[in-house]
Short mmCIF file of C-alpha atoms in Angstrom, two decimals:
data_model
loop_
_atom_site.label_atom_id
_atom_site.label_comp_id
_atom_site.label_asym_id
_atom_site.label_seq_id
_atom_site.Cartn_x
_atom_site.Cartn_y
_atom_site.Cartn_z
CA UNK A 14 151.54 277.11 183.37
CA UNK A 15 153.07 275.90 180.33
CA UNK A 16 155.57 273.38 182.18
CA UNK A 17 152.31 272.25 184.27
CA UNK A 18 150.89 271.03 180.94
CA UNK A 19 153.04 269.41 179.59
CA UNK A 20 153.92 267.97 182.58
CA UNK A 21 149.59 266.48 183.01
CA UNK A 22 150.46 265.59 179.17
CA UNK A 23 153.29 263.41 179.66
CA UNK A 24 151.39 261.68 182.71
CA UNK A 25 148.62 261.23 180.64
CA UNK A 26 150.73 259.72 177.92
CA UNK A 27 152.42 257.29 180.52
CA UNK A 28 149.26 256.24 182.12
CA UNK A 29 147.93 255.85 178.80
CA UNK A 30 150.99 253.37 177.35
CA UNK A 31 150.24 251.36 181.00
CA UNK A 32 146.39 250.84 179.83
CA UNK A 33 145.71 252.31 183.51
CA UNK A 34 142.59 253.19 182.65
CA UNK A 35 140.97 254.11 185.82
CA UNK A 36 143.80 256.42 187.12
CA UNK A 37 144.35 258.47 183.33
CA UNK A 38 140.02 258.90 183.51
CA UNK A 39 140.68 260.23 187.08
CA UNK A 40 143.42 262.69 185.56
CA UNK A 41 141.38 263.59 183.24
CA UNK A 42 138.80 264.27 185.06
CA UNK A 43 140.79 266.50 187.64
CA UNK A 44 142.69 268.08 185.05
CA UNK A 45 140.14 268.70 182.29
CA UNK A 46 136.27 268.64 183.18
CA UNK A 47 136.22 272.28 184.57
CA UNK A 48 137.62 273.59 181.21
CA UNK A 49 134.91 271.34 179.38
CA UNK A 50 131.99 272.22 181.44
CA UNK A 51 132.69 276.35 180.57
CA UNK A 52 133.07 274.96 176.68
CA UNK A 53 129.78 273.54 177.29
CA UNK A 54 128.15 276.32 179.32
CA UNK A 55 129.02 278.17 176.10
CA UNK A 56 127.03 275.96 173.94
CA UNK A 57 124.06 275.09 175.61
CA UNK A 58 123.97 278.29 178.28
CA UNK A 59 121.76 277.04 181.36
CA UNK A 60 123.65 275.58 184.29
CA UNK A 61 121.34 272.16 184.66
CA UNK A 62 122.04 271.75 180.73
CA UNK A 63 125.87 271.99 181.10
CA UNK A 64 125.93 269.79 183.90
CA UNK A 65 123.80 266.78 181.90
CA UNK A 66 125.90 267.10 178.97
CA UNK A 67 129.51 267.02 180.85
CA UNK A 68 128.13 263.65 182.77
CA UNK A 69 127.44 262.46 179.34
CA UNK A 70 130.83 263.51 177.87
CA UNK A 71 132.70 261.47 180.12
CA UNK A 72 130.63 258.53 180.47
CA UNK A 73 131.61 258.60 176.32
CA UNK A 74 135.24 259.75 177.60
CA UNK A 75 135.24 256.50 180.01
CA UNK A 76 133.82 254.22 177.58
CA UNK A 77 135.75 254.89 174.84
CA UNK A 78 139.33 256.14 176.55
CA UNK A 79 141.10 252.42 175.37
CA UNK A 80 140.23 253.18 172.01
CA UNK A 81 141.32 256.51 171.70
CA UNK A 82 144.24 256.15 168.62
CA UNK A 83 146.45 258.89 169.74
CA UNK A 84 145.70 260.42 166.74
CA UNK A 85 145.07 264.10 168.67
CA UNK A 86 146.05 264.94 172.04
CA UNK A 87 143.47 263.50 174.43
CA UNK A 88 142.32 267.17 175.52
CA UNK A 89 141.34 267.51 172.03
CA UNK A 90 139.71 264.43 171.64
CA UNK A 91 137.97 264.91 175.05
CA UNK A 92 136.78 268.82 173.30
CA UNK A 93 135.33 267.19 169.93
CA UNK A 94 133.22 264.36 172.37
CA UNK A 95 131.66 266.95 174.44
CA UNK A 96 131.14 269.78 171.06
CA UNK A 97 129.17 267.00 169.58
CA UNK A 98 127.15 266.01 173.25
CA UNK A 99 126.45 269.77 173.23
CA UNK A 100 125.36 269.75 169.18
CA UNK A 101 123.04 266.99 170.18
CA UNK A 102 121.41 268.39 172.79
CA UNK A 103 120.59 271.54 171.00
CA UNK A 104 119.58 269.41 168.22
CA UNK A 105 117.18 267.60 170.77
CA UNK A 106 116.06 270.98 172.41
CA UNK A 107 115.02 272.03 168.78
CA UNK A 108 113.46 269.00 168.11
CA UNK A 109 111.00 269.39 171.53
CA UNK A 110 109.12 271.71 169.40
CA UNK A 111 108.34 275.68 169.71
CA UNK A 112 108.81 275.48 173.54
CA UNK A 113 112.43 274.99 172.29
CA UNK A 114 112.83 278.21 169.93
CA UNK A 115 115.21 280.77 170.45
CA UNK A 116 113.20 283.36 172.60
CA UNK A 117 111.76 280.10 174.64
CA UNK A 118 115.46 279.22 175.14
CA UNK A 119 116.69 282.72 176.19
CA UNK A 120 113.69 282.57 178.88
CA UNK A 121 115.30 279.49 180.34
CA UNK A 122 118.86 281.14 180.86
CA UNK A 123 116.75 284.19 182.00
CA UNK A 124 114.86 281.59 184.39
CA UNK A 125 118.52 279.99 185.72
CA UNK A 126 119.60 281.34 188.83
CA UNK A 127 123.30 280.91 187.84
CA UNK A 128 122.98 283.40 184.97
CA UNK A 129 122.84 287.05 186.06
CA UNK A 130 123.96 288.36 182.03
CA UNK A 131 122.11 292.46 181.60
CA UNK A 132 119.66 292.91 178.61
CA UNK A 133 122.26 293.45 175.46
CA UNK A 134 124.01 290.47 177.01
CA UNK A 135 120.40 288.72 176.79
CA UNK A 136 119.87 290.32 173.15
CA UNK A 137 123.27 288.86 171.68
CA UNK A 138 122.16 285.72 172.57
CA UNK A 139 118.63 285.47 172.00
CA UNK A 140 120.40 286.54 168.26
CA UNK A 141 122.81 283.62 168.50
CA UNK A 142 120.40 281.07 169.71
CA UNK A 143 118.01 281.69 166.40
CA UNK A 144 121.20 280.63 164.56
CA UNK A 145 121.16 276.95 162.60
CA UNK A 146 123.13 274.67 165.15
CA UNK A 147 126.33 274.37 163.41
CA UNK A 148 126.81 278.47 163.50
CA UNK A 149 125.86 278.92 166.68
CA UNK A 150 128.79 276.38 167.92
CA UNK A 151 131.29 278.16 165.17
CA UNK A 152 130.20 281.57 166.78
CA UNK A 153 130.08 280.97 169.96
CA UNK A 154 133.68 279.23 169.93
CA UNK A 155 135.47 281.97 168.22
CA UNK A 156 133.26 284.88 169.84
CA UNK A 157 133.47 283.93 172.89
CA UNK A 158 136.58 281.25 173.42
CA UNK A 159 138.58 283.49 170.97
CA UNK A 160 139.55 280.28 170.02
CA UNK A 161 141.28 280.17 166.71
CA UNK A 162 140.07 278.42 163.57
CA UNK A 163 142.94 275.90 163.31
CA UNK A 164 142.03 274.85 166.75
CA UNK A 165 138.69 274.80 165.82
CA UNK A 166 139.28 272.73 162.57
CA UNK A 167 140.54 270.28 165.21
CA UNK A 168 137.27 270.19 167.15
CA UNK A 169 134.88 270.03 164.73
CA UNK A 170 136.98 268.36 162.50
CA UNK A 171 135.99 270.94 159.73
CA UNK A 172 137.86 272.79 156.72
CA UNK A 173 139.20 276.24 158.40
CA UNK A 174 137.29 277.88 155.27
CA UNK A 175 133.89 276.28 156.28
CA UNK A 176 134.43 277.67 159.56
CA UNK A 177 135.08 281.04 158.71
CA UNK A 178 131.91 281.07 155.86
CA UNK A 179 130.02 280.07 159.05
CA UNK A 180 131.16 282.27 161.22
CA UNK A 181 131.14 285.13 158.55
CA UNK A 182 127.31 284.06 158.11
CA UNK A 183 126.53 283.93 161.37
CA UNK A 184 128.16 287.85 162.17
CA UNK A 185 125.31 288.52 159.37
CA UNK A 186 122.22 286.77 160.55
CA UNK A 187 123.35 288.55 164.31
CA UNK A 188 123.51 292.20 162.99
CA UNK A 189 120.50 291.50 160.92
CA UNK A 190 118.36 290.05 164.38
CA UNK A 191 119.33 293.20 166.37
CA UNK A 192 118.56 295.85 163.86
CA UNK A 193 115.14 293.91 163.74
CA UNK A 194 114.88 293.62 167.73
CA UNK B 131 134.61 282.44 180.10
CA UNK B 132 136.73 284.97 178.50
CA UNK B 133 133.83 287.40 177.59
CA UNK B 134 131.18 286.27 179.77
CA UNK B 135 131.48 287.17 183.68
CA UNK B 136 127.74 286.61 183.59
CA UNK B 137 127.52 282.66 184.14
CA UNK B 138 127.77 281.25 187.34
CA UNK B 139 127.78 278.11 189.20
CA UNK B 140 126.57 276.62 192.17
CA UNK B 141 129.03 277.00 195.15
CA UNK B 142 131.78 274.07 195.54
CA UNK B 143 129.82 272.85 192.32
CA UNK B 144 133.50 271.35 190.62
CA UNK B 145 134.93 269.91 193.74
CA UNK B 146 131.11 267.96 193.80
CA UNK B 147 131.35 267.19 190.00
CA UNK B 148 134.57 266.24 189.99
CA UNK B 149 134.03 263.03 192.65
CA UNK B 150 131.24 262.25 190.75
CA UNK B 151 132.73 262.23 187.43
CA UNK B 152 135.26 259.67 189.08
CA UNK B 153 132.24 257.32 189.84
CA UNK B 154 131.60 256.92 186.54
CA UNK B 155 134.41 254.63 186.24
CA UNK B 156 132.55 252.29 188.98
CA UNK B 157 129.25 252.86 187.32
CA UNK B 158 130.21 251.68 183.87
CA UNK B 159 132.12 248.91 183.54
CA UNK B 160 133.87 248.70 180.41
CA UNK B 161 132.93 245.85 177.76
CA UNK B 162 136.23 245.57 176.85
CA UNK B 163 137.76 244.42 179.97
CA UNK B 164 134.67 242.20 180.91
CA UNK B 165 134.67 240.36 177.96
CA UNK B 166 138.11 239.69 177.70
CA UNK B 167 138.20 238.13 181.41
CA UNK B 168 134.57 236.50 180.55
CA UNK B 169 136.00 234.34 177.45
CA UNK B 170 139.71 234.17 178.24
CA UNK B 171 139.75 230.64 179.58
CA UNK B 172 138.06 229.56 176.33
CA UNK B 173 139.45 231.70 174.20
CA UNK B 174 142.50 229.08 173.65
CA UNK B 175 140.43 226.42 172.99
CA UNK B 176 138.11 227.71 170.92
CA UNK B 177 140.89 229.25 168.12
CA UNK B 178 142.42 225.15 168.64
CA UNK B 179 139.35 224.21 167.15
CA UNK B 180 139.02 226.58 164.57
CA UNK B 181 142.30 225.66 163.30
CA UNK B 182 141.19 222.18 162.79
CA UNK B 183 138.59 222.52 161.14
CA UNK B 184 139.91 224.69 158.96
CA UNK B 185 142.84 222.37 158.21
CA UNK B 186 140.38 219.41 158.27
CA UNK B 187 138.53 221.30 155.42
CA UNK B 188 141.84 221.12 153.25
CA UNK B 189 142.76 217.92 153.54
CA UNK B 190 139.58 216.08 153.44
CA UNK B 191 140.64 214.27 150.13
CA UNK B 192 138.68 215.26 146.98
CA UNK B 193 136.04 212.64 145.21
CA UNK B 194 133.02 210.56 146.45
CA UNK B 195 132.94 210.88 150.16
CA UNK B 196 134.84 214.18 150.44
CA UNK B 197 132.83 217.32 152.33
CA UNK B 198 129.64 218.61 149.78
CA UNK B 199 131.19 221.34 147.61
CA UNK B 200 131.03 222.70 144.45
CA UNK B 201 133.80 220.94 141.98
CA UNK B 202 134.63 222.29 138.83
CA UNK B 203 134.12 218.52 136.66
CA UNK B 204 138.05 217.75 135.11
CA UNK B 205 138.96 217.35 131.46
CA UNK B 206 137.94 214.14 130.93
CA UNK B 207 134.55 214.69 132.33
CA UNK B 208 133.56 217.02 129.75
CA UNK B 209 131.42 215.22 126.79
CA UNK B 210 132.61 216.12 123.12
CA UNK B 211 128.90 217.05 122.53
CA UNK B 212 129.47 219.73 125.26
CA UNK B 213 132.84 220.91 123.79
CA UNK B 214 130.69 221.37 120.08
CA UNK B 215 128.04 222.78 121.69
CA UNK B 216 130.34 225.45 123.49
CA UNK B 217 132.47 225.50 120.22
CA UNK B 218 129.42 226.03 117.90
CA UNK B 219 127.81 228.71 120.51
CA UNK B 220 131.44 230.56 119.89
CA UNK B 221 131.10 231.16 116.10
CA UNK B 222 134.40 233.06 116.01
CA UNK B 223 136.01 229.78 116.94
CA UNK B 224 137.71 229.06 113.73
CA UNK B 225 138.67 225.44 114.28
CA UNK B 226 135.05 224.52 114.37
CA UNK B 227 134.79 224.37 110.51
CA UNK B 228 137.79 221.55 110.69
CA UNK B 229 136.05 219.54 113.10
CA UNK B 230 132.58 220.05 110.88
CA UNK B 231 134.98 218.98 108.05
CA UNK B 232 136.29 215.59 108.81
CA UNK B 233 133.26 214.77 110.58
CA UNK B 234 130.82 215.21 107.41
CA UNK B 235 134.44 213.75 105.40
CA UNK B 236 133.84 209.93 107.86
CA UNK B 237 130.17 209.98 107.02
CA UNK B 238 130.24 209.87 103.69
CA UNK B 239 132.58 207.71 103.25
CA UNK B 240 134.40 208.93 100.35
CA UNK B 241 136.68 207.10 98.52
CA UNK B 242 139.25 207.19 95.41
CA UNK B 243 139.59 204.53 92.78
CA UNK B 244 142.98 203.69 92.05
CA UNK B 245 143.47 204.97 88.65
CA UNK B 246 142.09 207.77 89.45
CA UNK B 247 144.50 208.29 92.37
CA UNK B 248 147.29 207.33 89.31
CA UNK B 249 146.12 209.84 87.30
CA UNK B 250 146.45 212.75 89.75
CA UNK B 251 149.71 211.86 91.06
CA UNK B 252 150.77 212.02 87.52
CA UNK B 253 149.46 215.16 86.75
CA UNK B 254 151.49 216.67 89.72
CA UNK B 255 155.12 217.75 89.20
CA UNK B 256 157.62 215.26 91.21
CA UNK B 257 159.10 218.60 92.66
CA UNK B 258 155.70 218.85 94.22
CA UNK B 259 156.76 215.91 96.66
CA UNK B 260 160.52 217.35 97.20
CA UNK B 261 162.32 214.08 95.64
#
């Protein structure tokens, strides 16, 4: 597994030096856009949702590949482009109005017919999704990616001891929703 | 998803995605590349031009006839009443008095009689002119 990626990396890398744009964005996209679309299933949780926002993050991905600096590995980059597509369409959702509040949201996972989560599954996240947007990205990366702050730092291109005060809040505002619900 | 088993997707749903993820590359054109072969047979020309009028703007000689810009007048454009005026505006300007000096000193004309001028001199001690 290891030698595989390293192996896509140095392909990247050479396709990359070339400027053969269209064949790295194909790579990419064979390589990478599964693992993004669970990141962004994650994030925004209904199906239709996920599959707006991973269009989006490589039409950004496509647009902007010959300016990419090197500056993190292009998975990386490709991660922090579709974290902030998913921030701004939660921001968006939240903006719609009450139809777009937490229990309102949890209705629409309950409503998709590729979600088939049981009712503490539905609780947890009904708790999550009444979290400010920033949180709910820090929890829902390290809860359920396990993914560790460093990396994280990377993403969201945040202190590692922001990210833990987040996350630390967030644990909070969770066990203080369920004892309530 | 590491601790969710509970989202799914629509059958062959990646496979579909995938191919039309790879259309985006047809769909959207990049500016970079289009504007690049848009301008490129100009492009030579038009930095050519640039040049020279950049280079004509340096050597276009200075003086009546020379492009409209702001000069800085030279030395000897600059009236004496406009050096007092600056000098008197700087009151810490110490040389002012001298000028004040031997101006008031030519309009008045002063002038010594000659035995008056005698009797000075005599009153000085020759070492006074190192003899």
């Amino acid at each position: 597994m290891q030698e595989h990626m390293a192996d896509t990396e140095q392909k990247l890398e050479h396709l990359f030096l070339q400027k053969n744009w269209q064949a790295l964005f194909n790579l990419l996209v064979e390589h990478y856009s599964e693992r993004l679309y669970w990141h962004i299933r994650k994030l925004v949780l209904v199906h239709d949702d996920a599959d707006d926002v991973l269009q989006n993050t490589f039409i950004k991905v496509w647009k902007n590949l010959h300016k990419y600096r090197g500056d993190a590995q292009l998975y990386t980059w490709m991660y922090r482009i579709a974290t902030n597509e998913a921030l701004a369409h939660l921001k968006k959702q939240k903006r719609l109005g009450p139809e777009a509040s937490a229990p309102a949201e949890i209705n629409r996972l309950q409503a998709d017919v590729y979600y088939n989560g049981d009712e503490m599954e539905k609780q947890l996240l009904a708790a999550v999704a009444q979290l400010p947007e920033k949180q709910q990205v820090v929890f829902k990366l390290k809860y359920f990616e396990e993914m560790k702050y460093e990396e994280m730092s990377r993403v969201l291109e945040t202190s590692v001891g922001a990210l833990k005060a987040s996350y630390h809040h967030a644990t909070n505002k969770i066990k203080d929703y369920l004892k309530q619900h | 998803m590491k601790k969710h088993k509970s989202f799914n997707t629509p059958e062959a749903y990646f496979a579909n995605k995938k191919a039309a993820l790879k259309a985006i590359a047809q769909e959207h054109p990049t500016h970079r590349r289009s504007n690049v072969i848009a301008f490129k047979p100009y492009l030579t020309g038009a930095l050519a031009a640039a040049a020279m009028v950049v280079l004509a703007f340096f050597i276009w000689p200075s003086g009546e006839g020379s492009p409209a810009t702001p000069q800085a007048p030279g030395i000897s454009q600059i009236e004496d009443e406009a050096v007092l005026e600056y000098l008197s505006a700087n009151a810490s300007f110490n040389e002012f008095n001298y000028f004040m000096v031997e101006e008031e000193f030519m309009e008045e004309n002063i002038s010594l009689e000659d035995e008056e001028m005698m009797d000075y001199l005599k009153s000085q001690p020759l070492d006074f002119y190192n003899l």
